[in-house]
Short mmCIF file of C-alpha atoms and ligand atoms in Angstrom, two decimals:
data_model
loop_
_atom_site.label_atom_id
_atom_site.label_comp_id
_atom_site.label_asym_id
_atom_site.label_seq_id
_atom_site.Cartn_x
_atom_site.Cartn_y
_atom_site.Cartn_z
CA MET J 1 -0.26 -0.09 0.20
CA SER J 2 1.39 3.46 -0.77
CA ALA J 3 2.24 5.95 2.19
CA ARG J 4 -0.01 8.23 0.59
CA ARG J 5 -3.24 6.04 0.69
CA GLN J 6 -2.68 5.47 4.49
CA ARG J 7 -2.84 9.18 4.99
CA VAL J 8 -6.20 9.59 3.79
CA GLU J 9 -9.16 9.14 6.40
CA PRO J 10 -12.50 7.88 5.81
CA PHE J 11 -15.86 9.86 5.61
CA HIS J 12 -17.96 9.21 8.20
CA ALA J 13 -20.86 11.26 6.43
CA VAL J 14 -20.41 8.88 3.71
CA ALA J 15 -20.80 5.58 5.91
CA ILE J 16 -23.57 6.77 7.68
CA ASN J 17 -25.31 8.02 3.94
CA ARG J 18 -24.63 4.20 2.98
CA LEU J 19 -26.64 2.91 6.08
CA ALA J 20 -29.21 5.33 4.96
CA HIS J 21 -29.59 4.30 1.65
CA GLU J 22 -29.64 0.31 2.72
CA ARG J 23 -32.63 1.35 4.84
CA THR J 24 -33.98 3.14 1.33
CA ARG J 25 -33.83 -0.10 0.03
CA ARG J 26 -35.49 -2.24 2.44
CA GLY J 27 -38.44 0.21 1.87
CA LEU J 28 -38.11 2.33 5.15
CA ASP J 29 -38.22 6.20 5.33
CA VAL J 30 -34.47 8.29 5.25
CA PHE J 31 -34.44 11.93 6.29
CA HIS J 32 -31.02 12.71 4.66
CA MET J 33 -29.73 15.66 6.83
CA GLU J 34 -26.18 13.90 7.10
CA VAL J 35 -24.50 15.03 3.63
CA GLY J 36 -23.80 18.61 2.85
CA GLN J 37 -25.71 18.56 -0.45
CA PRO J 38 -29.43 20.53 -1.01
CA SER J 39 -31.79 18.17 -2.00
CA ALA J 40 -33.27 20.67 -4.57
CA GLY J 41 -31.88 19.58 -7.92
CA ALA J 42 -30.15 22.40 -10.51
CA PRO J 43 -32.61 25.35 -11.47
CA ARG J 44 -35.21 24.84 -14.41
CA ALA J 45 -32.97 27.08 -16.64
CA ALA J 46 -29.78 25.18 -16.00
CA LEU J 47 -31.68 21.86 -16.89
CA ALA J 48 -33.38 23.31 -20.18
CA ALA J 49 -29.84 24.51 -20.84
CA ALA J 50 -28.51 21.29 -20.76
CA ALA J 51 -31.07 19.85 -22.73
CA ARG J 52 -30.40 22.24 -25.44
CA ALA J 53 -26.45 21.59 -25.55
CA LEU J 54 -26.82 17.74 -25.68
CA GLN J 55 -29.02 18.39 -28.95
CA ASP J 56 -26.96 21.09 -30.43
CA SER J 57 -23.18 20.71 -29.08
CA ARG J 58 -20.58 18.19 -29.78
CA LEU J 59 -19.73 18.28 -26.07
CA GLY J 60 -15.81 17.91 -26.47
CA TYR J 61 -13.09 19.37 -24.45
CA TRP J 62 -14.07 23.02 -23.90
CA GLU J 63 -13.62 25.66 -21.95
CA SER J 64 -16.52 28.46 -21.70
CA GLY J 65 -15.25 31.77 -22.44
CA ALA J 66 -18.68 33.12 -21.80
CA LEU J 67 -18.97 31.49 -18.49
CA LYS J 68 -15.45 32.87 -17.43
CA GLU J 69 -16.78 36.03 -18.20
CA ARG J 70 -20.04 35.64 -16.59
CA ILE J 71 -18.24 34.77 -13.37
CA ALA J 72 -15.95 37.79 -13.57
CA ARG J 73 -19.29 39.64 -13.87
CA HIS J 74 -20.45 38.07 -10.44
CA TYR J 75 -17.52 39.22 -8.81
CA ALA J 76 -18.18 42.80 -9.91
CA GLU J 77 -22.00 42.40 -9.39
CA THR J 78 -21.73 40.98 -5.80
CA TYR J 79 -18.70 42.34 -4.22
CA GLY J 80 -17.50 45.35 -6.40
CA VAL J 81 -14.25 43.34 -6.99
CA ALA J 82 -13.09 43.66 -10.79
CA ILE J 83 -11.23 40.55 -12.02
CA ALA J 84 -10.29 39.56 -15.84
CA PRO J 85 -12.14 36.71 -17.21
CA GLU J 86 -8.63 35.09 -17.84
CA GLN J 87 -8.13 34.83 -13.87
CA VAL J 88 -11.12 32.53 -13.60
CA VAL J 89 -9.82 28.70 -14.08
CA LEU J 90 -12.64 26.21 -14.01
CA THR J 91 -12.37 23.05 -12.52
CA PRO J 92 -14.50 20.25 -11.54
CA GLY J 93 -16.02 21.63 -8.73
CA ALA J 94 -14.07 23.56 -5.69
CA SER J 95 -12.57 20.00 -4.96
CA GLY J 96 -10.78 20.40 -8.16
CA ALA J 97 -10.21 23.95 -7.07
CA LEU J 98 -8.63 22.87 -3.93
CA LEU J 99 -6.34 20.24 -5.50
CA LEU J 100 -4.93 22.75 -8.22
CA ALA J 101 -4.15 25.63 -5.71
CA PHE J 102 -2.62 23.24 -3.33
CA THR J 103 -0.41 21.74 -6.20
CA VAL J 104 0.31 25.06 -8.10
CA LEU J 105 1.01 27.06 -4.84
CA LEU J 106 2.71 24.92 -2.46
CA ASP J 107 5.56 22.13 -2.27
CA ALA J 108 5.89 18.91 -0.46
CA GLY J 109 6.63 19.62 3.27
CA ASP J 110 5.16 23.01 3.06
CA ARG J 111 2.90 23.57 6.55
CA VAL J 112 -1.06 24.78 5.77
CA ALA J 113 -2.88 26.39 8.66
CA LEU J 114 -6.38 25.61 8.78
CA GLY J 115 -9.06 25.74 11.43
CA ARG J 116 -10.75 22.66 13.52
CA PRO J 117 -13.49 21.92 13.36
CA GLY J 118 -13.08 22.10 9.46
CA TYR J 119 -13.71 20.63 6.20
CA PRO J 120 -12.12 17.04 5.95
CA ALA J 121 -10.61 16.90 2.46
CA TYR J 122 -8.29 20.14 3.21
CA ARG J 123 -6.22 17.96 5.65
CA ASN J 124 -6.77 14.83 3.93
CA VAL J 125 -5.56 16.07 0.59
CA LEU J 126 -2.80 17.96 1.69
CA ARG J 127 -1.39 14.96 3.62
CA THR J 128 -1.93 13.27 0.04
CA LEU J 129 0.18 15.91 -1.56
CA GLY J 130 2.97 15.12 1.38
CA MET J 131 2.00 18.68 2.87
CA GLU J 132 1.39 19.27 6.67
CA PRO J 133 -1.70 20.54 7.84
CA VAL J 134 -1.63 22.64 11.04
CA GLU J 135 -4.70 22.65 12.49
CA LEU J 136 -5.89 25.72 14.74
CA ALA J 137 -7.94 25.00 17.50
CA CYS J 138 -10.96 27.09 17.16
CA GLY J 139 -13.79 27.16 19.59
CA PRO J 140 -16.67 29.97 20.46
CA GLU J 141 -14.36 32.37 21.72
CA SER J 142 -13.62 33.50 18.20
CA ARG J 143 -16.36 32.08 16.62
CA TYR J 144 -14.99 28.68 15.46
CA GLN J 145 -13.16 30.78 12.85
CA PRO J 146 -9.14 31.54 12.91
CA THR J 147 -7.77 34.75 14.45
CA PRO J 148 -4.38 36.73 13.35
CA ALA J 149 -3.15 35.95 16.51
CA MET J 150 -3.25 32.43 16.07
CA ILE J 151 -1.43 32.96 12.82
CA ASP J 152 1.07 35.38 14.60
CA ALA J 153 1.65 32.69 17.16
CA LEU J 154 2.88 29.86 14.28
CA ASP J 155 6.33 29.28 14.39
CA PRO J 156 7.83 28.75 11.80
CA ALA J 157 5.27 30.66 9.85
CA PRO J 158 3.05 28.22 7.49
CA ALA J 159 3.06 28.65 3.81
CA ALA J 160 -0.64 29.02 3.73
CA LEU J 161 -3.82 29.87 5.69
CA ILE J 162 -7.08 28.34 4.38
CA VAL J 163 -10.37 30.18 5.47
CA ALA J 164 -13.83 29.48 4.85
CA SER J 165 -16.83 31.85 5.55
CA PRO J 166 -19.43 30.44 5.84
CA ALA J 167 -17.72 27.43 7.07
CA ASN J 168 -18.40 23.86 7.05
CA PRO J 169 -19.22 22.50 9.73
CA THR J 170 -20.08 25.55 11.97
CA GLY J 171 -21.69 27.77 9.42
CA THR J 172 -19.84 30.71 11.09
CA MET J 173 -18.67 33.92 8.89
CA LEU J 174 -15.78 36.30 9.15
CA ALA J 175 -17.00 39.90 9.04
CA ARG J 176 -15.14 42.08 6.69
CA GLY J 177 -12.66 43.58 9.25
CA GLU J 178 -11.63 39.93 10.69
CA LEU J 179 -11.31 38.89 7.29
CA ALA J 180 -8.92 41.77 6.33
CA ALA J 181 -7.09 41.43 9.64
CA LEU J 182 -6.14 37.67 8.99
CA ALA J 183 -5.74 38.89 5.28
CA ALA J 184 -3.15 41.32 6.62
CA ALA J 185 -1.62 39.01 9.30
CA CYS J 186 -0.91 36.79 6.21
CA ARG J 187 0.94 39.45 4.31
CA ARG J 188 2.73 40.30 7.27
CA ARG J 189 4.53 36.94 7.19
CA GLY J 190 4.62 35.95 3.50
CA ILE J 191 1.82 33.52 3.95
CA ALA J 192 -0.51 32.54 1.14
CA LEU J 193 -4.28 33.13 1.78
CA ILE J 194 -6.47 30.74 0.21
CA SER J 195 -10.19 31.46 0.77
CA ASP J 196 -12.94 29.11 0.10
CA GLU J 197 -15.80 30.64 -0.73
CA ILE J 198 -18.16 27.81 -1.71
CA TYR J 199 -21.10 28.54 0.58
CA HIS J 200 -21.27 32.38 -0.55
CA GLY J 201 -24.89 33.19 -1.31
CA ILE J 202 -26.16 31.20 1.81
CA SER J 203 -26.29 33.53 4.82
CA TYR J 204 -29.05 34.69 7.24
CA GLY J 205 -27.67 38.00 8.29
CA GLU J 206 -25.03 40.02 6.43
CA PRO J 207 -23.75 38.80 3.17
CA ALA J 208 -20.34 37.00 2.89
CA ILE J 209 -17.47 38.87 2.37
CA SER J 210 -15.10 37.83 -0.61
CA ALA J 211 -11.29 37.68 0.19
CA LEU J 212 -10.71 39.69 -3.11
CA GLU J 213 -12.51 42.34 -1.47
CA VAL J 214 -9.58 42.98 1.06
CA ASP J 215 -6.71 41.41 -0.42
CA ALA J 216 -6.27 41.03 -4.35
CA SER J 217 -3.32 38.71 -4.12
CA SER J 218 -5.54 36.05 -2.34
CA LEU J 219 -6.58 32.85 -4.09
CA VAL J 220 -10.29 32.10 -4.06
CA ILE J 221 -12.19 29.21 -4.79
CA ASN J 222 -15.94 28.36 -5.14
CA SER J 223 -18.36 26.05 -7.10
CA PHE J 224 -21.78 25.70 -8.20
CA SER J 225 -22.49 22.62 -5.59
CA LYS J 226 -24.05 24.56 -3.07
CA TYR J 227 -25.82 28.17 -4.22
CA TRP J 228 -26.73 26.71 -7.27
CA CYS J 229 -27.42 23.31 -5.92
CA MET J 230 -25.47 21.24 -8.41
CA THR J 231 -23.39 18.94 -6.84
CA GLY J 232 -23.27 16.31 -9.05
CA TRP J 233 -22.51 18.54 -12.14
CA ARG J 234 -19.34 18.87 -10.66
CA LEU J 235 -18.29 22.40 -11.71
CA GLY J 236 -16.27 24.95 -9.55
CA TRP J 237 -13.68 27.61 -10.23
CA LEU J 238 -10.72 29.25 -8.88
CA VAL J 239 -9.71 33.21 -9.20
CA ALA J 240 -6.18 33.22 -9.71
CA PRO J 241 -4.18 36.33 -9.11
CA GLU J 242 -2.70 37.81 -12.13
CA SER J 243 0.83 36.30 -11.44
CA LEU J 244 -0.85 32.66 -11.25
CA VAL J 245 -2.82 32.72 -14.06
CA ASP J 246 -0.57 30.64 -16.78
CA SER J 247 0.89 28.24 -14.10
CA MET J 248 -3.01 27.39 -13.10
CA SER J 249 -4.01 27.18 -16.68
CA THR J 250 -1.06 24.87 -17.45
CA TYR J 251 -1.65 22.43 -14.43
CA SER J 252 -5.27 22.44 -14.62
CA GLY J 253 -5.17 21.39 -18.38
CA ASN J 254 -2.71 18.89 -17.52
CA ILE J 255 -4.72 17.26 -14.55
CA PHE J 256 -8.28 17.81 -15.90
CA LEU J 257 -7.92 18.80 -19.98
CA THR J 258 -11.19 20.80 -19.13
CA PRO J 259 -14.17 20.49 -17.06
CA SER J 260 -17.58 18.91 -18.00
CA ALA J 261 -18.68 20.80 -21.07
CA LEU J 262 -22.33 20.03 -20.35
CA SER J 263 -22.14 21.41 -16.80
CA GLN J 264 -20.61 24.79 -17.95
CA HIS J 265 -23.50 25.24 -20.33
CA ALA J 266 -26.26 24.44 -17.40
CA ALA J 267 -24.05 26.65 -14.90
CA LEU J 268 -24.21 29.62 -17.36
CA ALA J 269 -28.11 29.41 -17.13
CA ALA J 270 -28.19 28.83 -13.58
CA MET J 271 -26.34 31.91 -12.94
CA ASP J 272 -29.35 34.14 -13.56
CA ALA J 273 -31.66 31.79 -11.99
CA HIS J 274 -32.19 34.27 -8.99
CA GLU J 275 -35.79 33.65 -8.20
CA GLU J 276 -35.81 29.97 -8.18
CA LEU J 277 -32.45 30.02 -6.20
CA GLY J 278 -33.65 32.53 -3.74
CA GLY J 279 -36.61 30.34 -2.77
CA HIS J 280 -34.36 27.68 -1.26
CA LEU J 281 -32.95 30.41 0.60
CA ALA J 282 -36.16 31.05 2.20
CA THR J 283 -36.52 27.02 3.01
CA TYR J 284 -32.99 26.94 4.87
CA ALA J 285 -34.07 30.27 6.84
CA ALA J 286 -36.78 28.74 8.08
CA ASN J 287 -35.34 25.15 8.45
CA ARG J 288 -32.49 26.57 10.39
CA LEU J 289 -34.61 28.44 12.99
CA LEU J 290 -36.34 25.15 13.46
CA VAL J 291 -33.51 22.97 14.05
CA MET J 292 -32.09 25.70 16.43
CA SER J 293 -34.78 26.21 18.34
CA THR J 294 -35.98 22.23 18.57
CA LEU J 295 -32.10 21.44 19.49
CA ARG J 296 -32.67 24.24 22.36
CA GLN J 297 -35.57 22.97 23.48
CA LEU J 298 -34.03 19.67 23.90
CA GLY J 299 -31.26 20.69 26.10
CA ILE J 300 -28.69 21.15 23.42
CA THR J 301 -27.59 24.62 23.70
CA GLU J 302 -23.90 24.48 22.48
CA LEU J 303 -24.43 25.43 19.10
CA ALA J 304 -22.18 27.20 16.49
CA PRO J 305 -23.35 30.43 15.42
CA ALA J 306 -24.82 29.11 11.93
CA ASP J 307 -24.32 32.73 10.16
CA GLY J 308 -24.38 31.27 6.95
CA ALA J 309 -24.42 27.52 5.03
CA PHE J 310 -26.88 24.93 5.81
CA TYR J 311 -25.45 22.89 8.94
CA VAL J 312 -26.12 23.05 12.56
CA TYR J 313 -23.00 22.03 14.71
CA ALA J 314 -24.16 21.01 18.04
CA ASN J 315 -22.38 19.72 20.90
CA ILE J 316 -23.85 16.79 22.36
CA GLY J 317 -21.19 16.03 24.86
CA HIS J 318 -24.05 15.50 27.55
CA LEU J 319 -25.61 13.18 26.17
CA THR J 320 -22.60 10.77 24.55
CA ASP J 321 -19.38 10.60 24.06
CA ASP J 322 -19.77 8.82 21.01
CA SER J 323 -21.57 10.92 18.48
CA LEU J 324 -20.84 8.15 15.65
CA GLY J 325 -22.63 5.34 17.49
CA PHE J 326 -25.35 8.11 18.35
CA CYS J 327 -26.01 8.70 14.68
CA LYS J 328 -26.26 5.15 13.76
CA ARG J 329 -28.89 4.13 16.45
CA LEU J 330 -30.74 7.65 15.84
CA LEU J 331 -30.85 6.29 11.86
CA ALA J 332 -31.57 2.75 12.63
CA ASP J 333 -34.31 3.82 14.86
CA THR J 334 -35.89 6.72 13.58
CA GLY J 335 -34.74 7.09 10.00
CA VAL J 336 -33.38 10.43 10.55
CA ALA J 337 -29.41 10.54 9.24
CA PHE J 338 -27.48 13.03 10.88
CA ASN J 339 -23.52 13.10 10.58
CA THR J 340 -20.97 12.72 13.36
CA GLY J 341 -18.65 15.75 14.12
CA LEU J 342 -15.83 13.31 13.44
CA ASP J 343 -15.17 14.13 9.91
CA PHE J 344 -14.63 17.71 10.86
CA ASP J 345 -12.62 17.12 14.15
CA PRO J 346 -10.76 14.15 15.03
CA LEU J 347 -10.08 15.22 18.45
CA GLU J 348 -13.39 16.77 19.91
CA GLY J 349 -15.84 15.60 17.22
CA HIS J 350 -16.91 12.51 19.04
CA ARG J 351 -18.86 14.82 20.97
CA TRP J 352 -20.66 16.72 18.29
CA LEU J 353 -23.04 16.20 15.63
CA ARG J 354 -23.79 18.17 12.11
CA ILE J 355 -27.11 18.62 10.90
CA SER J 356 -27.49 19.57 7.38
CA PHE J 357 -31.44 21.50 6.85
CA ALA J 358 -30.68 21.60 3.01
CA VAL J 359 -33.63 19.49 2.54
CA SER J 360 -37.83 20.43 2.43
CA SER J 361 -39.42 22.05 5.35
CA ALA J 362 -41.92 19.27 5.96
CA GLU J 363 -38.95 17.06 6.18
CA THR J 364 -37.04 19.02 8.42
CA ASP J 365 -40.02 19.20 10.71
CA GLU J 366 -40.60 15.69 10.77
CA ALA J 367 -36.85 14.73 11.13
CA MET J 368 -36.77 17.16 14.20
CA ARG J 369 -39.84 15.70 15.72
CA ARG J 370 -38.85 12.39 15.30
CA PHE J 371 -35.32 13.18 17.05
CA ALA J 372 -37.13 14.91 20.21
CA ALA J 373 -39.42 11.83 20.44
CA TRP J 374 -36.49 9.30 20.10
CA LEU J 375 -34.45 11.44 22.54
CA ALA J 376 -37.81 11.85 25.14
CA ASP J 377 -38.28 7.87 24.91
CA ARG J 378 -34.50 7.28 26.40
CA PRO J 379 -34.91 5.46 29.65
CA ASP J 380 -33.59 8.66 31.86
CA GLY J 381 -35.89 11.06 30.01
CA ASN J 382 -35.01 13.80 27.88
CA GLY J 383 -31.68 12.67 26.85
CA SER J 384 -30.06 12.85 29.89
CA ARG J 385 -28.51 9.56 30.21
CA ARG J 386 -25.02 9.25 28.58
CA THR J 387 -25.24 6.52 25.72
CA SER J 388 -22.90 3.70 25.47
CA PRO J 389 -20.00 3.71 23.26
C1 LIG B 401 -16.07 24.07 2.45
C2 LIG B 401 -15.89 23.01 1.66
N1 LIG B 401 -15.53 22.91 0.36
C3 LIG B 401 -15.15 22.23 -0.85
C4 LIG B 401 -16.27 21.54 -0.86
C5 LIG B 401 -16.10 20.57 -2.03
O1 LIG B 401 -17.38 20.80 -2.86
P1 LIG B 401 -17.39 20.60 -4.71
O2 LIG B 401 -16.32 19.90 -4.78
O3 LIG B 401 -18.67 19.82 -4.32
O4 LIG B 401 -17.56 22.19 -5.35
C6 LIG B 401 -17.19 21.40 -0.02
C7 LIG B 401 -18.31 20.19 -0.15
O5 LIG B 401 -19.03 19.90 0.67
C8 LIG B 401 -17.36 22.06 1.37
O6 LIG B 401 -18.04 21.89 2.34
#
């Protein structure tokens, strides 16, 4: 077995998802709140554009100049930031953009700072590439986000910092001043800033700030998977600083050739589907309130501030120190699938749950009702019993 293969940890969400699908095969119902994907599909306009492309286009290797221009316009309209279409490198999802960014920007052996809890693929892909993730423990005092003081304290300085705002699994966001201060801390020490903006467009108060608004040299990653509800279409992008455009294009050509032609046709149309996508946001907002208020009523009160994305990250340490076993029992007993925090935090995640509420309001309602009844049914009453590991 290659040493590289041993560096990758399993995704528990995938294992829980597999169990959930087994239930479906047995004819039982399931509430999929374990995976980070919208239950709504691609916008209608995207499907129509894809159908047209199937008829009219050869769908060969192709990069859509119109899509790059449309994404550049998105930066002007959404953030007031001017970027050239050539700075946009289209990739197979944000996953492809992360791989590309790490490969072009960093060398084997480089240290890369990131917050814990955080998206597990960051550390797994870095390790696969022979790089060293440096996890910054982020708790409620910094709203689960890294701070400039944490960056200043790193010795030696890492080669890069990855931030995500809104973040997965916490949903917490960095305000403009906080993001600017982090960017300045990185600049002072020559640290590259990689900003994963995949949950932009999904927030419940102030809109998210792009790293490009506070630092033109930062490297920004985004995707059609979340706001645009196109997970399976595998299309994302990276905005490269001008100095890196050529090497990014060279590498992306070698690793990916081009992204899916069909998805590029669909994505261009999706970018104007504001009304339909706005409807999903209203559903998420209602679901978020319902999940948070139900958890609080159940005595699960330590919740990360879900400023954006579609997750609630909740501490259930008073109920169990085996959140994976807890999720499996809950699924087996009720059909409600949540994810363990272990995917996001190997040290503390056994006491945390992540609930994805990107499902319909009816599903959220029924899932939370079943969860509440399940907890209340436990021998010591409202979940106060510690579950066996
Ligand atoms: C924070 C974060 N970044 C990147 C990704 C990868 O997304 P995709 O490759 O579907 O664009 C995800 C997926 O859940 C994520 O949560």
